[in-house]
DNA sequence: CGAATAGTTGATGTATCTCAAGCAGGGTGG
DNA sequence: CCACCCTGCTTGAGATACATCAACTATTCG
């Protein structure tokens, strides 16, 4: 696997307008090389493509997390999806992408040419499957953005990173022992805020409130220990 | 075409919890009849299926508008999609629907059995196409819910019903004559509020504010005349 | 160690919600 | 035909959750 660490200054200030327009893929491979090795690796905070770039390729995340976001002309930003291993991004019904894609962590992605997808029914099935999963996620996100309080949003965000819990098919707490779980946040407070439709301060206050209530312990800024998953789950508003 | 007008008392108060559980399709056809004529017609405010109903069928809207929504246990409601002619709904990655579906207007729909879809690559293409369109719409909606003011949300909502305008490929105002357009709202203020993540009062005030500014004329409660589409478009926050 | 960046906390402002009253239109029955 | 009612909508007054502005603290990195 090629070890290309694309670098690009992060732009997490929501203010920065979408000025410079790098090509869809940042790494300095030539087109020919890329065609031979569609698997690429990128440093955190690498912009993979921008909104309105021509939607030539669909990408699969093999490892890492990618954030998809949209910007309003005055700089307001909304993170519309968080894409992790096994999921696709860059799917568009139009000729251009409808949002920008930026890595959060060091990420390995696989690129598929559009034509390649059109030709393969296996790939098409993969796309359909991924889209169906996204649909549910986006519906949930709409509820979070439209109807939940700041505390509920942040709690919902935290629960998102705990597999098999909180959903319709929640497996519940284990029989014995504490219902504890530590999660690693690959996002800054600003990114979390832009995902949840809040400000950085409100996110920070929500974390503090959860800490005050004993629901979480913040070991490091990006390391949150949930002391009682089941209890936190009830703060999401969905249970 | 069978003229089955399913009737069911509307429940637009967001308070009403999801108590009664009618089957996926309300009309009083037998299963056999339905299999023969998957095309059905429904009165406004007919609930087609509820959240967590088994996702046995996918539906296509042939005529009318269908509203998809999710409820929180305490009664808060978020309308997650507005589906109109040519679009599909009832697609789910799981075994159950992730949201409820209710007609807004008199609606004709076509039902496809899940197995039927799995077997037909044409239907699968239709699904994929529909999902890709939804993806863009849901991304846009996330921006609206997460980052726009009440006035911007309502304006965005109004612009939604004007074809070929406001999008990336907006055709612009016509050369001569006023840039006027009348739209019919098939939704109550409460439904609009639940779509935009606002309260009914805030929606009402936003309409009044737009009227005060001369941006719209409300001929009837469900009939809005936009006096200058291009001008209204600039109030959406997206331009 | 010091500068730069990210996060927290406090004080204040404001957009939106909540509560409450009044209004408008459409349908019904006397 | 009109009075009445019902429902949906509007408007106002006050409350509040979140945003904004600003200062301070913690963390990271050279």
Coordinates of C-alpha atoms (C1' of nucleotides) in Angstrom, one line a residue:
Chain A
X1 CA 0.0 0.0 0.0
X2 CA 1.3 3.4 -0.8
X3 CA 1.9 5.6 2.2
X4 CA 1.0 9.0 0.9
X5 CA 0.3 11.4 3.7
X6 CA -1.5 14.2 2.1
X7 CA -1.0 17.4 4.1
X8 CA -3.1 20.5 4.1
X9 CA -3.5 23.1 6.7
X10 CA -6.7 22.4 8.6
X11 CA -9.5 24.9 8.4
X12 CA -11.7 24.2 11.3
X13 CA -12.6 27.8 11.7
X14 CA -16.0 27.9 10.2
X15 CA -15.2 31.3 8.9
X16 CA -12.8 30.4 6.1
X17 CA -14.7 30.5 2.8
X18 CA -14.2 27.8 0.3
X19 CA -11.5 29.7 -1.7
X20 CA -8.7 27.4 -2.9
X21 CA -9.9 24.5 -5.0
X22 CA -7.6 21.5 -4.9
X23 CA -8.3 18.6 -7.1
X24 CA -10.4 15.8 -5.8
X25 CA -7.5 13.8 -4.5
X26 CA -4.7 15.6 -2.8
X27 CA -1.8 13.1 -2.9
X28 CA 0.8 13.8 -5.5
X29 CA 0.3 10.7 -7.5
X30 CA -0.2 11.0 -11.2
X31 CA -3.5 10.0 -12.7
X32 CA -1.9 6.9 -14.1
X33 CA -0.5 5.8 -10.8
X34 CA -3.8 6.4 -9.1
X35 CA -5.6 4.3 -11.6
X36 CA -3.3 1.4 -10.7
X37 CA -3.5 1.9 -7.0
X38 CA -6.8 3.4 -6.0
X39 CA -6.1 2.9 -2.3
X40 CA -4.6 5.9 -0.7
X41 CA -3.7 7.0 2.8
X42 CA -4.2 10.5 4.1
X43 CA -3.2 12.5 7.2
X44 CA -5.8 14.0 9.5
X45 CA -7.5 17.1 8.3
X46 CA -6.8 16.5 4.6
X47 CA -9.5 17.8 2.3
X48 CA -10.4 15.0 -0.1
X49 CA -12.8 17.1 -2.2
X50 CA -14.8 20.2 -2.0
X51 CA -18.4 20.9 -2.5
X52 CA -19.2 21.5 -6.2
X53 CA -16.1 19.6 -7.3
X54 CA -17.0 17.3 -10.2
X55 CA -18.2 14.0 -8.7
X56 CA -15.9 11.7 -10.7
X57 CA -15.2 9.1 -8.0
X58 CA -17.0 7.3 -5.2
X59 CA -14.8 6.5 -2.1
X60 CA -14.9 3.7 0.4
X61 CA -13.4 4.3 3.8
X62 CA -11.1 1.3 4.7
X63 CA -9.7 2.8 7.9
X64 CA -10.2 6.1 9.7
X65 CA -13.0 8.6 9.8
X66 CA -14.1 11.2 7.2
X67 CA -16.3 14.2 7.8
X68 CA -18.7 15.5 5.2
X69 CA -19.8 19.1 5.5
X70 CA -21.5 21.9 3.8
X71 CA -20.8 25.6 4.1
X72 CA -23.1 28.6 3.8
X73 CA -21.7 31.6 2.0
X74 CA -21.2 33.5 5.3
X75 CA -19.1 30.7 6.7
X76 CA -21.6 28.8 8.8
X77 CA -20.7 25.1 8.6
X78 CA -22.8 22.0 9.0
X79 CA -21.2 18.6 9.3
X80 CA -23.8 16.4 7.5
X81 CA -22.1 13.0 7.9
X82 CA -19.4 11.1 9.8
X83 CA -18.2 8.3 7.6
X84 CA -16.2 5.4 9.1
X85 CA -14.6 2.1 7.9
X86 CA -16.9 0.2 5.6
X87 CA -18.9 3.1 4.5
X88 CA -18.9 5.0 1.2
X89 CA -18.9 8.7 0.5
X90 CA -18.8 10.9 -2.6
X91 CA -22.0 9.5 -4.0
X92 CA -24.0 12.1 -5.9
X93 CA -27.1 12.2 -8.0
X94 CA -25.7 15.2 -9.8
X95 CA -22.5 15.9 -11.7
X96 CA -20.9 17.6 -8.7
X97 CA -20.5 16.7 -5.0
X98 CA -23.0 18.2 -2.7
X99 CA -20.7 18.5 0.2
X100 CA -17.0 18.6 1.1
X101 CA -15.0 15.7 2.5
X102 CA -12.2 16.0 5.0
X103 CA -10.4 13.3 7.0
X104 CA -10.6 13.5 10.8
X105 CA -8.0 10.8 11.5
X106 CA -5.3 9.2 9.4
X107 CA -7.5 7.5 6.8
X108 CA -7.2 4.9 4.2
X109 CA -9.6 5.1 1.3
X110 CA -10.4 3.3 -1.8
X111 CA -11.5 5.1 -4.9
X112 CA -13.9 3.8 -7.5
X113 CA -14.4 5.5 -10.8
X114 CA -18.0 6.4 -11.6
X115 CA -17.9 4.4 -14.8
X116 CA -16.5 1.4 -12.8
X117 CA -19.5 1.5 -10.5
X118 CA -22.0 1.8 -13.3
X119 CA -20.5 -1.3 -14.8
X120 CA -20.4 -3.5 -11.7
X121 CA -23.6 -4.7 -10.2
X122 CA -21.6 -5.8 -7.1
X123 CA -20.5 -2.2 -6.6
X124 CA -24.0 -1.0 -7.2
X125 CA -25.3 -3.3 -4.5
X126 CA -22.6 -1.9 -2.2
X127 CA -23.7 1.6 -3.0
X128 CA -27.4 0.9 -2.4
X129 CA -26.6 -0.8 0.8
X130 CA -24.5 2.1 2.0
X131 CA -27.2 4.6 0.9
X132 CA -29.9 2.7 2.8
X133 CA -27.8 2.9 6.0
X134 CA -27.1 6.6 5.4
X135 CA -30.8 7.2 5.1
X136 CA -31.5 6.0 8.6
X137 CA -28.5 7.9 10.0
X138 CA -29.6 11.1 8.3
X139 CA -33.2 10.7 9.6
X140 CA -31.8 10.3 13.1
X141 CA -29.6 13.3 12.6
X142 CA -32.5 15.4 11.5
X143 CA -34.3 14.5 14.7
X144 CA -31.2 15.5 16.7
X145 CA -30.8 18.8 14.9
X146 CA -34.4 19.7 14.8
X147 CA -35.8 18.5 18.1
X148 CA -33.2 17.9 20.7
X149 CA -31.7 20.1 23.4
X150 CA -28.0 20.8 23.5
X151 CA -27.4 18.3 26.2
X152 CA -29.4 15.7 24.4
X153 CA -27.5 16.4 21.2
X154 CA -24.1 15.9 22.8
X155 CA -25.3 12.8 24.6
X156 CA -26.6 11.4 21.3
X157 CA -23.3 12.2 19.8
X158 CA -21.4 10.2 22.5
X159 CA -23.8 7.2 22.2
X160 CA -23.1 7.1 18.5
X161 CA -19.7 5.7 19.2
X162 CA -20.9 2.8 21.3
X163 CA -21.7 -0.2 19.2
X164 CA -24.8 -2.3 19.9
X165 CA -26.2 0.2 22.3
X166 CA -28.8 2.8 22.1
X167 CA -30.4 1.6 18.9
X168 CA -33.7 -0.2 18.4
X169 CA -31.8 -3.5 18.9
X170 CA -29.8 -2.4 22.0
X171 CA -28.3 -5.4 23.7
X172 CA -28.6 -3.7 27.1
X173 CA -26.0 -3.5 29.9
X174 CA -24.0 -6.6 30.7
X175 CA -25.3 -8.7 33.6
X176 CA -22.6 -7.9 36.1
X177 CA -19.9 -5.3 36.5
X178 CA -20.1 -1.6 35.7
X179 CA -21.7 -0.4 32.4
X180 CA -18.5 1.5 31.5
X181 CA -17.1 2.4 28.1
X182 CA -14.3 4.7 27.0
X183 CA -14.5 6.4 23.6
X184 CA -12.0 8.3 21.6
X185 CA -13.2 11.6 20.1
X186 CA -11.4 12.2 16.8
X187 CA -13.0 15.6 16.6
X188 CA -12.3 19.0 18.0
X189 CA -15.1 20.8 19.9
X190 CA -15.6 23.0 16.9
X191 CA -16.2 20.0 14.7
X192 CA -18.6 18.5 17.2
X193 CA -20.4 21.8 17.4
X194 CA -20.7 22.0 13.6
X195 CA -22.0 18.4 13.6
X196 CA -24.6 19.1 16.2
X197 CA -25.7 22.6 15.1
X198 CA -24.3 24.2 18.2
X199 CA -21.5 26.6 19.2
X200 CA -18.2 25.4 20.6
X201 CA -19.1 26.9 24.0
X202 CA -22.4 25.2 24.2
X203 CA -20.7 21.8 23.5
X204 CA -18.1 22.5 26.1
X205 CA -20.8 23.4 28.6
X206 CA -22.7 20.2 27.8
X207 CA -19.6 18.1 28.4
X208 CA -19.0 19.9 31.7
X209 CA -22.6 19.4 32.7
X210 CA -22.3 15.7 32.0
X211 CA -19.1 15.6 34.0
X212 CA -20.8 17.4 36.9
X213 CA -23.6 14.9 36.8
X214 CA -21.1 12.1 37.0
X215 CA -22.2 10.6 33.6
X216 CA -18.8 10.9 32.1
X217 CA -15.2 11.4 33.0
X218 CA -12.9 13.3 30.7
X219 CA -9.5 11.6 31.0
X220 CA -8.0 13.6 28.1
X221 CA -9.7 16.2 25.9
X222 CA -10.3 13.5 23.3
X223 CA -10.9 10.6 25.7
X224 CA -14.3 10.3 27.3
X225 CA -15.1 7.6 29.8
X226 CA -18.8 6.9 30.1
X227 CA -19.4 5.6 33.6
X228 CA -22.9 4.2 32.9
X229 CA -23.8 3.8 29.3
X230 CA -27.4 2.8 30.0
X231 CA -27.9 6.0 32.1
X232 CA -26.3 8.2 29.5
X233 CA -28.5 6.6 26.9
X234 CA -31.6 7.9 28.7
X235 CA -30.2 11.5 28.4
X236 CA -30.4 11.3 24.6
X237 CA -34.1 12.0 24.6
X238 CA -34.8 8.9 22.5
X239 CA -35.5 6.6 25.4
Chain B
X1 CA -57.4 2.2 -10.7
X2 CA -59.1 1.4 -7.4
X3 CA -60.4 4.4 -5.6
X4 CA -59.8 3.5 -2.0
X5 CA -59.9 6.5 0.2
X6 CA -58.4 5.3 3.4
X7 CA -59.6 7.4 6.3
X8 CA -58.0 8.0 9.7
X9 CA -58.3 10.9 12.0
X10 CA -55.3 13.2 11.6
X11 CA -52.9 13.5 14.4
X12 CA -51.1 16.6 13.8
X13 CA -50.7 17.5 17.4
X14 CA -47.2 16.4 18.1
X15 CA -48.3 15.3 21.5
X16 CA -50.1 12.1 20.6
X17 CA -47.9 9.2 21.2
X18 CA -47.7 6.4 18.7
X19 CA -50.4 4.2 20.3
X20 CA -52.6 2.4 17.9
X21 CA -50.8 0.3 15.3
X22 CA -52.6 -0.2 12.1
X23 CA -51.1 -2.5 9.5
X24 CA -48.8 -1.0 6.9
X25 CA -51.6 -0.3 4.4
X26 CA -54.9 1.0 5.7
X27 CA -57.3 0.5 2.8
X28 CA -59.7 -2.4 3.4
X29 CA -58.5 -4.5 0.5
X30 CA -57.6 -8.1 1.2
X31 CA -54.0 -9.2 0.7
X32 CA -55.0 -11.0 -2.4
X33 CA -56.6 -8.0 -4.0
X34 CA -53.6 -5.9 -3.0
X35 CA -51.2 -8.3 -4.7
X36 CA -53.2 -7.9 -7.9
X37 CA -53.4 -4.1 -7.7
X38 CA -50.5 -2.6 -5.8
X39 CA -51.7 0.9 -6.8
X40 CA -53.8 2.5 -4.1
X41 CA -55.3 5.9 -3.5
X42 CA -55.5 7.5 0.0
X43 CA -57.2 10.5 1.5
X44 CA -55.1 13.3 3.1
X45 CA -53.7 12.5 6.5
X46 CA -53.8 8.7 6.1
X47 CA -51.1 7.0 8.0
X48 CA -49.5 4.5 5.6
X49 CA -47.2 2.9 8.1
X50 CA -45.7 3.6 11.5
X51 CA -42.1 3.6 12.7
X52 CA -41.0 0.1 13.7
X53 CA -43.6 -1.6 11.5
X54 CA -42.0 -4.4 9.5
X55 CA -40.5 -3.0 6.3
X56 CA -42.2 -5.4 3.9
X57 CA -42.8 -3.0 1.0
X58 CA -41.3 -0.1 -0.8
X59 CA -43.6 2.5 -2.1
X60 CA -43.6 4.9 -5.0
X61 CA -45.6 8.1 -5.0
X62 CA -47.4 8.4 -8.3
X63 CA -49.4 11.5 -7.2
X64 CA -49.7 13.6 -4.1
X65 CA -47.3 14.2 -1.2
X66 CA -46.3 12.0 1.6
X67 CA -44.6 13.1 4.9
X68 CA -42.1 10.9 6.7
X69 CA -41.6 11.6 10.4
X70 CA -40.1 10.3 13.6
X71 CA -41.4 10.8 17.1
X72 CA -39.5 11.1 20.3
X73 CA -41.1 9.3 23.3
X74 CA -42.2 12.6 24.8
X75 CA -44.1 13.5 21.7
X76 CA -41.7 15.8 19.9
X77 CA -42.0 15.2 16.2
X78 CA -39.5 15.7 13.4
X79 CA -40.6 15.5 9.8
X80 CA -37.6 14.0 8.1
X81 CA -38.7 13.9 4.4
X82 CA -41.4 15.3 2.1
X83 CA -41.9 12.8 -0.7
X84 CA -43.7 13.7 -3.9
X85 CA -44.5 12.2 -7.2
X86 CA -41.8 10.1 -8.7
X87 CA -40.0 9.5 -5.4
X88 CA -39.9 6.4 -3.3
X89 CA -40.3 5.8 0.4
X90 CA -40.3 2.9 2.8
X91 CA -36.7 2.0 2.0
X92 CA -35.0 0.6 5.0
X93 CA -31.7 -1.1 5.7
X94 CA -33.2 -2.9 8.6
X95 CA -36.2 -5.2 9.0
X96 CA -38.4 -2.3 10.2
X97 CA -39.2 1.2 9.0
X98 CA -37.2 3.9 10.7
X99 CA -40.0 6.5 10.4
X100 CA -43.7 6.8 9.9
X101 CA -45.4 7.8 6.6
X102 CA -48.5 9.9 6.3
X103 CA -50.2 11.4 3.3
X104 CA -50.5 15.2 3.2
X105 CA -52.8 15.4 0.1
X106 CA -54.9 12.8 -1.7
X107 CA -52.2 10.4 -2.8
X108 CA -51.8 7.6 -5.2
X109 CA -49.0 5.1 -4.4
X110 CA -47.6 2.0 -5.9
X111 CA -46.4 -0.8 -3.6
X112 CA -43.4 -3.1 -4.4
X113 CA -42.8 -6.2 -2.3
X114 CA -39.3 -6.3 -1.0
X115 CA -38.6 -9.6 -2.7
X116 CA -39.9 -8.1 -6.0
X117 CA -37.2 -5.3 -5.6
X118 CA -34.4 -7.8 -4.8
X119 CA -35.3 -9.7 -8.0
X120 CA -35.4 -6.8 -10.4
X121 CA -32.3 -4.9 -11.3
X122 CA -34.5 -2.2 -12.8
X123 CA -36.2 -1.6 -9.5
X124 CA -32.9 -1.7 -7.8
X125 CA -31.7 1.1 -10.1
X126 CA -34.8 3.1 -9.3
X127 CA -34.1 2.6 -5.6
X128 CA -30.5 3.7 -5.9
X129 CA -31.4 6.7 -8.0
X130 CA -34.1 7.7 -5.5
X131 CA -31.7 7.2 -2.6
X132 CA -29.0 9.4 -4.2
X133 CA -31.5 12.2 -4.6
X134 CA -32.7 11.8 -1.0
X135 CA -29.1 12.0 0.1
X136 CA -28.7 15.5 -1.3
X137 CA -32.0 16.6 0.1
X138 CA -31.2 15.3 3.5
X139 CA -27.8 17.0 3.5
X140 CA -29.5 20.3 2.6
X141 CA -32.1 19.7 5.3
X142 CA -29.4 19.1 7.9
X143 CA -27.9 22.5 7.0
X144 CA -31.4 24.1 7.4
X145 CA -32.0 22.4 10.7
X146 CA -28.5 22.9 12.1
X147 CA -27.5 26.3 10.9
X148 CA -30.3 28.5 9.7
X149 CA -32.4 31.1 11.5
X150 CA -36.2 30.7 11.7
X151 CA -36.7 33.2 8.8
X152 CA -34.1 31.4 6.7
X153 CA -35.8 28.0 7.4
X154 CA -39.2 29.2 6.3
X155 CA -37.8 30.9 3.3
X156 CA -35.9 27.7 2.4
X157 CA -39.1 25.8 2.8
X158 CA -40.9 28.0 0.4
X159 CA -38.2 27.9 -2.2
X160 CA -38.3 24.2 -2.1
X161 CA -41.6 24.3 -4.0
X162 CA -40.3 26.4 -6.9
X163 CA -38.8 24.1 -9.6
X164 CA -35.6 25.1 -11.3
X165 CA -34.9 27.9 -8.9
X166 CA -32.6 28.3 -5.9
X167 CA -30.4 25.3 -6.6
X168 CA -26.9 25.1 -7.9
X169 CA -28.3 25.1 -11.4
X170 CA -30.8 27.9 -10.9
X171 CA -32.1 29.2 -14.2
X172 CA -32.6 32.7 -12.8
X173 CA -35.4 35.2 -13.2
X174 CA -37.1 35.5 -16.6
X175 CA -35.9 38.4 -18.7
X176 CA -39.0 40.5 -18.5
X177 CA -42.1 40.7 -16.3
X178 CA -42.2 40.2 -12.5
X179 CA -40.5 37.2 -10.9
X180 CA -43.7 36.0 -9.3
X181 CA -44.8 32.5 -8.4
X182 CA -47.7 31.1 -6.4
X183 CA -47.3 28.0 -4.4
X184 CA -49.8 25.8 -2.7
X185 CA -49.0 24.6 0.8
X186 CA -50.3 21.2 1.4
X187 CA -49.2 21.4 5.1
X188 CA -50.5 22.9 8.2
X189 CA -48.4 25.3 10.2
X190 CA -47.8 22.6 12.7
X191 CA -46.5 20.2 10.0
X192 CA -44.2 23.0 8.6
X193 CA -43.0 23.6 12.1
X194 CA -42.2 20.0 12.6
X195 CA -40.4 19.9 9.3
X196 CA -38.3 22.9 10.1
X197 CA -37.6 22.2 13.8
X198 CA -39.5 25.2 15.0
X199 CA -42.8 25.9 16.8
X200 CA -46.0 26.7 15.1
X201 CA -45.9 30.3 16.5
X202 CA -42.4 30.9 15.1
X203 CA -43.4 29.7 11.7
X204 CA -46.4 32.0 11.8
X205 CA -44.3 34.9 12.8
X206 CA -41.8 34.2 10.0
X207 CA -44.7 34.2 7.5
X208 CA -45.9 37.5 8.9
X209 CA -42.4 39.0 8.7
X210 CA -42.1 37.9 5.1
X211 CA -45.5 39.5 4.4
X212 CA -44.5 42.7 6.2
X213 CA -41.4 42.9 4.1
X214 CA -43.5 42.4 0.9
X215 CA -41.7 39.2 0.0
X216 CA -44.9 37.2 0.0
X217 CA -48.7 37.7 -0.2
X218 CA -50.8 35.2 1.6
X219 CA -53.9 34.9 -0.6
X220 CA -55.3 32.0 1.4
X221 CA -53.8 30.2 4.4
X222 CA -52.4 27.5 2.1
X223 CA -51.7 29.7 -0.9
X224 CA -48.6 31.8 -0.9
X225 CA -47.7 34.2 -3.7
X226 CA -44.0 35.0 -3.9
X227 CA -43.7 38.5 -5.4
X228 CA -40.0 38.2 -6.2
X229 CA -38.6 34.7 -6.3
X230 CA -35.0 35.9 -6.8
X231 CA -35.3 38.2 -3.8
X232 CA -36.8 35.5 -1.6
X233 CA -34.0 33.2 -2.6
X234 CA -31.5 35.5 -1.1
X235 CA -33.3 35.2 2.3
X236 CA -32.6 31.5 2.5
X237 CA -29.0 32.0 3.7
X238 CA -27.7 29.9 0.9
X239 CA -27.0 32.7 -1.5
Chain C
dC1 C1' 10.3 27.5 28.5
dG2 C1' 7.3 30.1 25.8
dA3 C1' 4.2 30.6 22.1
dA4 C1' 0.3 28.9 19.8
dT5 C1' -3.8 26.4 19.8
dA6 C1' -7.8 24.2 22.0
dG7 C1' -10.9 24.2 25.6
dT8 C1' -13.4 26.1 29.7
dT9 C1' -16.0 29.4 32.2
dG10 C1' -18.5 33.7 33.2
dA11 C1' -21.5 37.7 32.0
dT12 C1' -24.6 39.4 28.9
dG13 C1' -27.6 39.4 24.8
dT14 C1' -31.1 37.6 21.9
dA15 C1' -33.7 34.4 19.0
dT16 C1' -36.9 31.2 19.8
dC17 C1' -40.1 28.9 22.9
dT18 C1' -44.0 29.0 26.0
dC19 C1' -48.2 30.6 27.6
dA20 C1' -52.3 33.0 26.7
dA21 C1' -55.7 35.6 24.3
dG22 C1' -57.9 36.9 20.1
dC23 C1' -59.0 36.3 15.1
dA24 C1' -60.5 34.2 10.6
dG25 C1' -62.5 31.0 7.7
dG26 C1' -65.4 27.0 6.8
dG27 C1' -69.0 24.1 8.0
dT28 C1' -73.4 23.0 10.5
dG29 C1' -77.7 23.5 12.3
dG30 C1' -81.5 26.2 13.9
Chain D
dC1 C1' -79.5 33.0 6.0
dC2 C1' -77.2 33.9 9.9
dA3 C1' -75.4 32.6 14.5
dC4 C1' -72.5 29.5 16.3
dC5 C1' -68.7 26.6 16.8
dC6 C1' -64.6 24.3 15.7
dT7 C1' -60.2 24.4 14.1
dG8 C1' -56.2 26.5 12.5
dC9 C1' -53.8 30.7 12.6
dT10 C1' -52.0 35.0 14.4
dT11 C1' -50.3 38.1 17.8
dG12 C1' -48.5 39.7 22.3
dA13 C1' -46.0 39.3 26.8
dG14 C1' -42.8 37.0 29.3
dA15 C1' -39.5 33.1 30.0
dT16 C1' -35.4 30.5 28.6
dA17 C1' -32.0 28.0 26.1
dC18 C1' -28.5 29.0 23.5
dA19 C1' -25.3 32.4 21.2
dT20 C1' -22.0 35.9 21.8
dC21 C1' -18.3 38.3 23.7
dA22 C1' -14.5 38.1 26.6
dA23 C1' -11.3 36.4 29.9
dC24 C1' -8.9 32.7 31.6
dT25 C1' -6.8 27.8 31.7
dA26 C1' -5.0 23.6 29.7
dT27 C1' -2.5 21.3 26.2
dT28 C1' 0.6 20.8 22.5
dC29 C1' 4.8 21.6 20.1
dG30 C1' 8.9 23.7 18.8

